Tab-separated table of C-alpha atoms in Angstrom:
chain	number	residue	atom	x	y	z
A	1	UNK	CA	89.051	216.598	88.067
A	2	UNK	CA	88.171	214.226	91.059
A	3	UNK	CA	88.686	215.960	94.057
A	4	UNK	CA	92.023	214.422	96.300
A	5	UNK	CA	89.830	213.770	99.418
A	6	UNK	CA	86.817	212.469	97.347
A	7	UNK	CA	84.977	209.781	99.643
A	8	UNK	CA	85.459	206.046	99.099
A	9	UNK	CA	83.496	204.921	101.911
A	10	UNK	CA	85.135	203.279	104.197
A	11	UNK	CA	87.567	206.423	104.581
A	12	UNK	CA	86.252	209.863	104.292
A	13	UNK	CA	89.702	210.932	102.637
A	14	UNK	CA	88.565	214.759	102.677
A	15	UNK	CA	88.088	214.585	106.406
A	16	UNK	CA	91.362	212.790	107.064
A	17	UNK	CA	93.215	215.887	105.431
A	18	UNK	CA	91.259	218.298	106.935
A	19	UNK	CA	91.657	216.770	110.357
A	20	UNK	CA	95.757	216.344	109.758
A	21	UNK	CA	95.761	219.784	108.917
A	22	UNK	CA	93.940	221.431	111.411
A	23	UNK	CA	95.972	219.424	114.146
A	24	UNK	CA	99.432	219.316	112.427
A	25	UNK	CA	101.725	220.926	114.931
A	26	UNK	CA	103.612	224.176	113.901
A	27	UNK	CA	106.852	224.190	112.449
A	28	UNK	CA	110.195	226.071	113.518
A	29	UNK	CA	109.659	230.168	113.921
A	30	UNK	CA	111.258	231.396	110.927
A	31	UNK	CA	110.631	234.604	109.454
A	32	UNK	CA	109.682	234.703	105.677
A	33	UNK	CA	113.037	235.629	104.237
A	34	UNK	CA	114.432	232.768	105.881
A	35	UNK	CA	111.586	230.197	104.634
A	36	UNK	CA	112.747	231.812	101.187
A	37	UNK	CA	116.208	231.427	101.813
A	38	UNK	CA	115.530	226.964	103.734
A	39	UNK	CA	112.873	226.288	100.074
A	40	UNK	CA	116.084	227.890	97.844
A	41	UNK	CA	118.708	226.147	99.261
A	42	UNK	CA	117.307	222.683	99.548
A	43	UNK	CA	116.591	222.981	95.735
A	44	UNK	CA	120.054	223.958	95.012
A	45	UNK	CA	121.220	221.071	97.493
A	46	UNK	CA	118.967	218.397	95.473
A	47	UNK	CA	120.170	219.652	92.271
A	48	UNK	CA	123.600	219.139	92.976
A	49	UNK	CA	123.101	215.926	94.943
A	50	UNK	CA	121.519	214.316	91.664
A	51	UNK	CA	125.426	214.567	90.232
A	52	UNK	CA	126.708	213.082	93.627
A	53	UNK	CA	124.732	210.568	93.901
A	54	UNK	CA	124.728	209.728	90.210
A	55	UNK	CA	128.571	209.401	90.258
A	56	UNK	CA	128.926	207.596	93.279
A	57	UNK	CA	126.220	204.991	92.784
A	58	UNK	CA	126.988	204.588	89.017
A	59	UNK	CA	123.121	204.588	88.332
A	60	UNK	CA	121.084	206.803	85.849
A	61	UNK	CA	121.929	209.231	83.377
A	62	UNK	CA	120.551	213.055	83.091
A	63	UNK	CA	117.667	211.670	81.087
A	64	UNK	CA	116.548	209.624	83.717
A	65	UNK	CA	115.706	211.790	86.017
A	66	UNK	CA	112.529	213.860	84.825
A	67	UNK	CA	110.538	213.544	88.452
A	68	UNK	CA	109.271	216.759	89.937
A	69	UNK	CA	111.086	218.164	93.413
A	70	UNK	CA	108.281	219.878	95.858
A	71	UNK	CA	109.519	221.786	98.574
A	72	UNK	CA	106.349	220.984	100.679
A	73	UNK	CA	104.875	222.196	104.380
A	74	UNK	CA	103.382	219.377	106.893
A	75	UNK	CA	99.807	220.105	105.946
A	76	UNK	CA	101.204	219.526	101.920
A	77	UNK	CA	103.042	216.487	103.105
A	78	UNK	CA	99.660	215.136	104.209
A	79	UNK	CA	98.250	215.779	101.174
A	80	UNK	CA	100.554	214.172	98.544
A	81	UNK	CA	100.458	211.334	101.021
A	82	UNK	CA	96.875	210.994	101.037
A	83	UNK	CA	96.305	210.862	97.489
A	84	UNK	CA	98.954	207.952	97.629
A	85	UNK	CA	97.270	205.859	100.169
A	86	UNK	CA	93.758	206.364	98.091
A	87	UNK	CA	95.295	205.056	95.258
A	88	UNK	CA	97.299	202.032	96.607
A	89	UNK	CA	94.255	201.288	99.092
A	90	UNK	CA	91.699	201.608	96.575
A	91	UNK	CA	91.461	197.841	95.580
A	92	UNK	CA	91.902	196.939	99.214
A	93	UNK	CA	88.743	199.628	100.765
A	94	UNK	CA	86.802	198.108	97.762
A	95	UNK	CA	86.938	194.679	98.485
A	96	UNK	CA	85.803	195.929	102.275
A	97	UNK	CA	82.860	197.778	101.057
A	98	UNK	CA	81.870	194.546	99.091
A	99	UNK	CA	81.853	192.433	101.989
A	100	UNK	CA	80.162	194.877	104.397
A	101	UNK	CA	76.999	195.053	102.439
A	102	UNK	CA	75.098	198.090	100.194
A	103	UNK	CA	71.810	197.943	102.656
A	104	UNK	CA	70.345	200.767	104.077
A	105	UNK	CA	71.789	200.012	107.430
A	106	UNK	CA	75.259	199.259	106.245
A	107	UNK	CA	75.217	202.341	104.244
A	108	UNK	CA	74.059	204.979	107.029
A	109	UNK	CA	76.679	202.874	109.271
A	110	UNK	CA	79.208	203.437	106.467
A	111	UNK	CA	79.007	206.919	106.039
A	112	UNK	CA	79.814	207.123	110.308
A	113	UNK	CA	82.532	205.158	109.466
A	114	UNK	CA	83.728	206.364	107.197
A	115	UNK	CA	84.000	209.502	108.762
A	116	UNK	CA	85.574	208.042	111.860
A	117	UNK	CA	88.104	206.503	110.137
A	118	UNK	CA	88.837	209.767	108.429
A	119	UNK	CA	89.405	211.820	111.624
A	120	UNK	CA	91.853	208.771	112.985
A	121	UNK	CA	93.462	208.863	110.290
A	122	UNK	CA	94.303	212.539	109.624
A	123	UNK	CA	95.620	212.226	113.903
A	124	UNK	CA	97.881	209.825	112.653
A	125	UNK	CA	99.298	211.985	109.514
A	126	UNK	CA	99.145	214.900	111.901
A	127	UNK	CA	101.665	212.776	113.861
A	128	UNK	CA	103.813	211.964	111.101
A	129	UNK	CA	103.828	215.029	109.472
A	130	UNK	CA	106.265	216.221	111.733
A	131	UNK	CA	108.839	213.314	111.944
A	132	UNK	CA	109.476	213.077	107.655
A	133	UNK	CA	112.245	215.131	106.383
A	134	UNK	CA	111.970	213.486	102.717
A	135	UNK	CA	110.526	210.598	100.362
A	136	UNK	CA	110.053	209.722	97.379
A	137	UNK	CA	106.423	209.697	96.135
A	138	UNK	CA	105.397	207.354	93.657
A	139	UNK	CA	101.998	206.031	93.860
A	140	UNK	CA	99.724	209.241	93.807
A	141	UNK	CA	98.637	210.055	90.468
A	142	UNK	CA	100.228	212.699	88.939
A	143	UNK	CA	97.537	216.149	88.806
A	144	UNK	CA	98.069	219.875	88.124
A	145	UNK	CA	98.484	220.650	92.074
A	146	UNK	CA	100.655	216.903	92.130
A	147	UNK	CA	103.180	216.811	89.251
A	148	UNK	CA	104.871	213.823	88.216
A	149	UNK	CA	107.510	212.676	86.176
A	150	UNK	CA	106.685	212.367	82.550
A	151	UNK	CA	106.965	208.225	82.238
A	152	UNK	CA	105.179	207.244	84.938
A	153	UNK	CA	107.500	207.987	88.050
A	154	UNK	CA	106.837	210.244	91.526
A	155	UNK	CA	107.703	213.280	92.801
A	156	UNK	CA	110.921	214.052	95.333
A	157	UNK	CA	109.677	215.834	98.545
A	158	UNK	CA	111.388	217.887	100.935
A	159	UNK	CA	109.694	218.604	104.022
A	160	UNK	CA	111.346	221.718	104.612
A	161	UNK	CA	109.870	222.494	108.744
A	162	UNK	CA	110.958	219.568	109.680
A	163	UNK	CA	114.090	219.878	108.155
A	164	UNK	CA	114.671	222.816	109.918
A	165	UNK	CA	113.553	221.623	113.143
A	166	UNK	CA	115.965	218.707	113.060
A	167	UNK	CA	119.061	220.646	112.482
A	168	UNK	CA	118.511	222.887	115.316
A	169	UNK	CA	117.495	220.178	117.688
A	170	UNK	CA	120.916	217.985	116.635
A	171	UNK	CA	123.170	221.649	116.876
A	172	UNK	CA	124.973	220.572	113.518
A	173	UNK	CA	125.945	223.109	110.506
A	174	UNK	CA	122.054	223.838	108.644
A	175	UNK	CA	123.918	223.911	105.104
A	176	UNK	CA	125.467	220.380	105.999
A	177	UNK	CA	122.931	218.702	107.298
A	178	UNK	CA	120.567	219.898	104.748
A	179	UNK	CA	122.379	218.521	101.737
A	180	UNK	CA	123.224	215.182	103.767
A	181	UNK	CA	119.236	214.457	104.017
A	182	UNK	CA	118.868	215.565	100.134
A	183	UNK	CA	121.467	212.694	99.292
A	184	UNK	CA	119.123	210.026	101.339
A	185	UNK	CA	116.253	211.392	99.436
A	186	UNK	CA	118.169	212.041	95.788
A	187	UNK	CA	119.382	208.275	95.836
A	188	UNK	CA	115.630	207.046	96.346
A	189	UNK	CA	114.691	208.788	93.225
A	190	UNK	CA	117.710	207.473	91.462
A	191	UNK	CA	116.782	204.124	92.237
A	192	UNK	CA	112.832	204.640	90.897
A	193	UNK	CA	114.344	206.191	87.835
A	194	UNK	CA	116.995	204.516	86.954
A	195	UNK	CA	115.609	200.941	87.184
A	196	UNK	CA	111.967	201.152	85.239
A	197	UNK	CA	110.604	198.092	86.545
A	198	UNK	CA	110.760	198.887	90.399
A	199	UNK	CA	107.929	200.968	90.905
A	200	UNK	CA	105.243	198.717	89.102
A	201	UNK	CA	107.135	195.833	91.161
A	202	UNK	CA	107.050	196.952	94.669
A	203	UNK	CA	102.998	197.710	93.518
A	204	UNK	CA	102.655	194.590	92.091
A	205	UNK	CA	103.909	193.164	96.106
A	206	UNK	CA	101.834	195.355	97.765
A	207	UNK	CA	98.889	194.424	95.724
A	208	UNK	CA	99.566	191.147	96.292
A	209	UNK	CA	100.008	191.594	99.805
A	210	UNK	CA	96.410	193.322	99.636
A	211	UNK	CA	94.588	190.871	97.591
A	212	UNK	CA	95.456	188.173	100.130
A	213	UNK	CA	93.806	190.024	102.805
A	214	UNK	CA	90.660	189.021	104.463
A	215	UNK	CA	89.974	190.722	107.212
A	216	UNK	CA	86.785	192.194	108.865
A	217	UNK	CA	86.950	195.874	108.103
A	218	UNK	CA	85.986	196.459	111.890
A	219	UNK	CA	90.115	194.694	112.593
A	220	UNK	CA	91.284	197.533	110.382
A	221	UNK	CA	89.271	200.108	111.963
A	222	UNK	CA	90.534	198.930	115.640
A	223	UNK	CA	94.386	199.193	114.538
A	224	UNK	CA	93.622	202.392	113.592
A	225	UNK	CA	91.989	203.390	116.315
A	226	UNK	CA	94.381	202.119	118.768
A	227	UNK	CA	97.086	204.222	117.234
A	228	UNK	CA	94.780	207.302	117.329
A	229	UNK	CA	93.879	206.615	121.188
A	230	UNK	CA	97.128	206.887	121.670
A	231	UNK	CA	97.721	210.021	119.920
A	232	UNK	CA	94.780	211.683	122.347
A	233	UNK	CA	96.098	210.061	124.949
A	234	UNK	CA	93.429	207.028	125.265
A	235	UNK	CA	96.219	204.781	126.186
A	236	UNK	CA	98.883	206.203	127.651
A	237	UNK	CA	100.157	202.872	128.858
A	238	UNK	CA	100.440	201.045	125.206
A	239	UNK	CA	104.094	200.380	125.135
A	240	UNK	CA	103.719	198.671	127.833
A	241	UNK	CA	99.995	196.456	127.472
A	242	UNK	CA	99.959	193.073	125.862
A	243	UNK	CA	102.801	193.652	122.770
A	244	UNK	CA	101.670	197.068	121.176
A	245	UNK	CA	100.273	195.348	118.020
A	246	UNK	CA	101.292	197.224	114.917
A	247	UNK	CA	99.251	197.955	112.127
A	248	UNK	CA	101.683	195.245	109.626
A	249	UNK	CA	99.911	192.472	112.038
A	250	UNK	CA	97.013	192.388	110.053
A	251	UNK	CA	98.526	189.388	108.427
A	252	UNK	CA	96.730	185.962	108.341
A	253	UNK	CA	98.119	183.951	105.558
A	254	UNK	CA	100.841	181.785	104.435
A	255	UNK	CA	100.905	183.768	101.094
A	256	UNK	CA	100.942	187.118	103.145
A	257	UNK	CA	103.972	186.342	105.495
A	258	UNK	CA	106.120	185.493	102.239
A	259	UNK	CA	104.917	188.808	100.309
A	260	UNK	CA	105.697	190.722	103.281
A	261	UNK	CA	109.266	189.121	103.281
A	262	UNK	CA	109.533	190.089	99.813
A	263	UNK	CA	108.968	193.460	100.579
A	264	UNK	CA	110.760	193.890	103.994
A	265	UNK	CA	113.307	192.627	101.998
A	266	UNK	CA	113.437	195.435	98.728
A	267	UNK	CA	112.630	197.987	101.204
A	268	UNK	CA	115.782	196.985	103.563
A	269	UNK	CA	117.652	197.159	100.111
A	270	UNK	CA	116.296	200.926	98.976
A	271	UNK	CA	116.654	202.453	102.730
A	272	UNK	CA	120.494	200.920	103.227
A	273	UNK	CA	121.519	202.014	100.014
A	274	UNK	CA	120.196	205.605	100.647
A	275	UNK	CA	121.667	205.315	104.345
A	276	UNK	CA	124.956	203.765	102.598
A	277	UNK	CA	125.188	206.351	99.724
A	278	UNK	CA	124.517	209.197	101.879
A	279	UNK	CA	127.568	208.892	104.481
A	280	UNK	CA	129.726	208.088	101.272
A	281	UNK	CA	129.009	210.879	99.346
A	282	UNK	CA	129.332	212.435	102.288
A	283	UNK	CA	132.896	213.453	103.087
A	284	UNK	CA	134.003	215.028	100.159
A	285	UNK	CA	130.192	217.236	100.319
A	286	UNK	CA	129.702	217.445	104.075
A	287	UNK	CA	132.398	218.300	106.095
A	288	UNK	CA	130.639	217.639	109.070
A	289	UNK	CA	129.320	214.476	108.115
A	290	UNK	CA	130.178	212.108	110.618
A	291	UNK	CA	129.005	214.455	113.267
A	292	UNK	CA	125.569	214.590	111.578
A	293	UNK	CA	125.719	210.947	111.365
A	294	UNK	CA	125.930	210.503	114.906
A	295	UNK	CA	123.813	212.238	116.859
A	296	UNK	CA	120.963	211.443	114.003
A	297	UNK	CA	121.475	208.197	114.719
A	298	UNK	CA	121.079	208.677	118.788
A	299	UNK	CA	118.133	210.749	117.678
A	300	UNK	CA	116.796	207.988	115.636
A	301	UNK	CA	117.457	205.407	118.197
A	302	UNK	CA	116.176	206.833	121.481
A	303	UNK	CA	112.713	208.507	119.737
A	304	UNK	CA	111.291	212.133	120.945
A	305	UNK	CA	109.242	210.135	124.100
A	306	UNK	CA	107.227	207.412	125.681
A	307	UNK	CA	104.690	207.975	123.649
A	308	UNK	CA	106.829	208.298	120.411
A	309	UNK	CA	107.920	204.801	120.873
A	310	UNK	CA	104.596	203.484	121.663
A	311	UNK	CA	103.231	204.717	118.174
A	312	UNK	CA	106.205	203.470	116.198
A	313	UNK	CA	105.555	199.969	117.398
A	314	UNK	CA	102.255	200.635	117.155
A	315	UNK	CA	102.696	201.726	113.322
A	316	UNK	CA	105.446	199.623	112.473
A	317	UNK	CA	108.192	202.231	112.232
A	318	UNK	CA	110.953	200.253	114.441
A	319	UNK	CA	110.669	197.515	111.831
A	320	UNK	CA	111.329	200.570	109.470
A	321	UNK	CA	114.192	201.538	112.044
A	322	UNK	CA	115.465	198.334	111.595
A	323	UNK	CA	115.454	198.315	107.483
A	324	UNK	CA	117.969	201.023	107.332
A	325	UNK	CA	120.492	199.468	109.779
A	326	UNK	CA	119.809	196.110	108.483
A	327	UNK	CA	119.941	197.164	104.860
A	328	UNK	CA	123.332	199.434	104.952
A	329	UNK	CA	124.975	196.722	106.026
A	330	UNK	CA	123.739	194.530	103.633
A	331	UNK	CA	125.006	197.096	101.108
A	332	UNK	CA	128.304	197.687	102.555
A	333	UNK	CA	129.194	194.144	102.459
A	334	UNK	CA	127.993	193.448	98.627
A	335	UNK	CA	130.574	196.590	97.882
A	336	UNK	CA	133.116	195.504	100.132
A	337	UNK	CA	133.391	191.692	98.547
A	338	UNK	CA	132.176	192.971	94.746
A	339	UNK	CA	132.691	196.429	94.251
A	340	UNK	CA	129.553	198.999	92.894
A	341	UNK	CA	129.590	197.752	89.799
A	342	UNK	CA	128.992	193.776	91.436
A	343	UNK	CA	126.476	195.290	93.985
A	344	UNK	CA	124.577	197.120	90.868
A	345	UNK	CA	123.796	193.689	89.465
A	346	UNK	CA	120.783	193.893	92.669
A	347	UNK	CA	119.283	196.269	90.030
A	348	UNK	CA	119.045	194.015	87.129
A	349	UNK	CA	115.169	191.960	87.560
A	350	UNK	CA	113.276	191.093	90.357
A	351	UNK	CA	115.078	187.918	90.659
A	352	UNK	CA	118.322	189.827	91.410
A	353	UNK	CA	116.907	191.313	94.707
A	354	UNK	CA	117.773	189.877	98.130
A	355	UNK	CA	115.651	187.653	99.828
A	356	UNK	CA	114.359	188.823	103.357
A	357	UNK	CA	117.237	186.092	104.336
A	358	UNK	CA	119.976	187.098	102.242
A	359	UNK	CA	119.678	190.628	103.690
A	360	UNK	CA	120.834	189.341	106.954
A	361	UNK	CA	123.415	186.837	104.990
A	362	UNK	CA	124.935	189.195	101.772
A	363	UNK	CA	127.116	186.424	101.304
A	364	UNK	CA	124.365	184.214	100.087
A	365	UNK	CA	123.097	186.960	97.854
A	366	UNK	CA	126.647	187.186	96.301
A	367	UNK	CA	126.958	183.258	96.365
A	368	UNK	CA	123.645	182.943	94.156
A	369	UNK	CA	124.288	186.163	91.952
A	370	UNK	CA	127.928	186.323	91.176
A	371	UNK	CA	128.365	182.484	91.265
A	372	UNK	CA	130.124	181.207	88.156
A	373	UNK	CA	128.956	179.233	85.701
A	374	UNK	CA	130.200	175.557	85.927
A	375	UNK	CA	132.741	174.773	83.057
């Protein structure tokens, strides 16, 4: 079995995990019995959200859902995420290696970058191994450490630290807010299993988005470096220097700008609907839940620091910020005018997903969807 971190050359992916790890900050004290007592519960929580979520949504059926849960640490985090990246970047790092050149030069220069671009990029997992409290994993091939679900789907973590840290840092009930983030995080594996075709779509975009891209691999290696600089501290003032370029700016074409609306677009969708299902479940499940609601949000909003917000513009995570704002109200307007079973029609083909457009406009979604056939 090929090793997770194996080298690819442009990234030395064993480095990058070693790196994250080694830096990863520590989690929450907590003594064993209560790590025991966090990994239990949040598997109890996701088991019984999969019926919430289920019911309220209207999606799936207890067939459907065959993915794996893993109750992961930061330093696992980093690795199921790595593996991912390697996958999804393979194509991409290959076409880079291709146009650098195989000479002896290019190769001893490789193997330095390579290994450069490894450390910056286990700082920048180090960085946002702390920050994820869930996702759903879908790319990373499934292995005996790595298990997937059985036709081709992820694996639903639960990054329990961080969890942790987040409830005591908000002050709300642990057992609340700990099922609240298991609904966001149940209802993205709902919609991966309950609608076959989205996974090899949103790789299909990506791919796309990939293919399109030609770009000298030094560009790539800047972005990332930038980001890591600021992790170290190499740029303290980059929120405020010339626009805090993000990573996503990489794109050059005509053909790239409308694949990354396409995917803006489905990822608005799958975020909103989490954000939308969660707080609905939510009162009957979480008493508190429009406490939890709030001061998340002001979390969300306001970021841990100066330097936090520098590195999400930086990385593109306000534009992330904005796809769960943008895309619950998208949601709550389709359910509103049509009711779930009208919004549920989104999940039918590829054609049935909102435009980048139509997110900000649902009534144009439901005006091309729901429109009635002329007599």
């Amino acid at each position: 079995m090929t090793s997770i971190g194996a080298q690819s050359g442009m990234v030395d992916w064993n480095l990058a995990v070693a790196t994250a790890t080694r830096l990863v900050r520590p989690g929450p004290e907590v003594s064993r019995d209560e790590a025991r007592a966090v990994v239990a519960e949040l598997r109890r929580h996701a088991e019984s959200a999969e019926a919430h979520v289920r019911g309220f949504t209207r999606m799936g059926t207890e067939e459907t859902h065959d993915t794996p849960l893993l109750v992961v640490d930061r330093p696992g985090w980093v690795r199921v995420n790595v593996a991912g990246f390697r996958e999804l970047l393979k194509p991409l790092l290959e076409k880079m290696q291709e146009r650098r050149g195989s000479g002896p030069g290019n190769a001893v220069l490789g193997a330095v970058g390579g290994k450069v671009t490894g450390v910056e990029l286990g700082m920048l997992l180090s960085f946002l191994s702390s920050r994820v409290l869930g996702q759903y994993e879908t790319f990373a091939p499934a292995t005996r450490e790595l298990p997937a679900g059985a036709n081709g789907g992820g694996r639903l973590l639960l990054v329990a630290p961080n969890i942790v840290h987040v409830e005591r840092e908000l002050d709300v009930q642990p057992h609340d807010f700990r099922l609240w983030v298991t609904l966001h995080e149940e209802t993205h594996r709902t919609q991966f299993t309950a609608v076959p075709w989205l996974r090899d779509h949103i790789e299909g975009e990506i791919q796309s988005f990939l293919a399109e891209t030609d770009v000298d691999p030094m560009t790539v290696l800047e972005r990332i470096r930038e980001a890591a600089q600021s992790l170290a501290g190499g740029r303290p003032d980059a929120e405020e220097d010339d626009g805090g370029r993000s990573l996503v700016e990489l794109v050059q074409t005509p053909a790239q700008r409308e694949v990354l609306g396409r995917i803006t677009a489905v990822m608005s969708l799958l975020e909103g609907h989490a954000d939308y299902v969660m707080d609905g479940v939510g009162p009957e499940v979480v008493p508190s839940v429009e406490e939890i609601r709030e001061k998340f949000q002001q979390r969300r909003a306001k970021g841990a620091s100066r330097l936090d917000l520098a590195l999400r513009r930086l990385l593109g995570l306000d534009a992330k910020l904005r796809q769960y704002r943008d895309g619950e109200r998208f949601v709550r307007a389709v359910v509103d005018e049509c009711g779930m079973d009208g919004f549920n029609r989104v999940w039918t083909s590829p054609n049935t997903l909102p435009t980048k457009s139509e997110i900000a406009k649902p009534a144009d979604w439901i005006a091309r969807v729901h429109r009635k056939p002329e007599a």
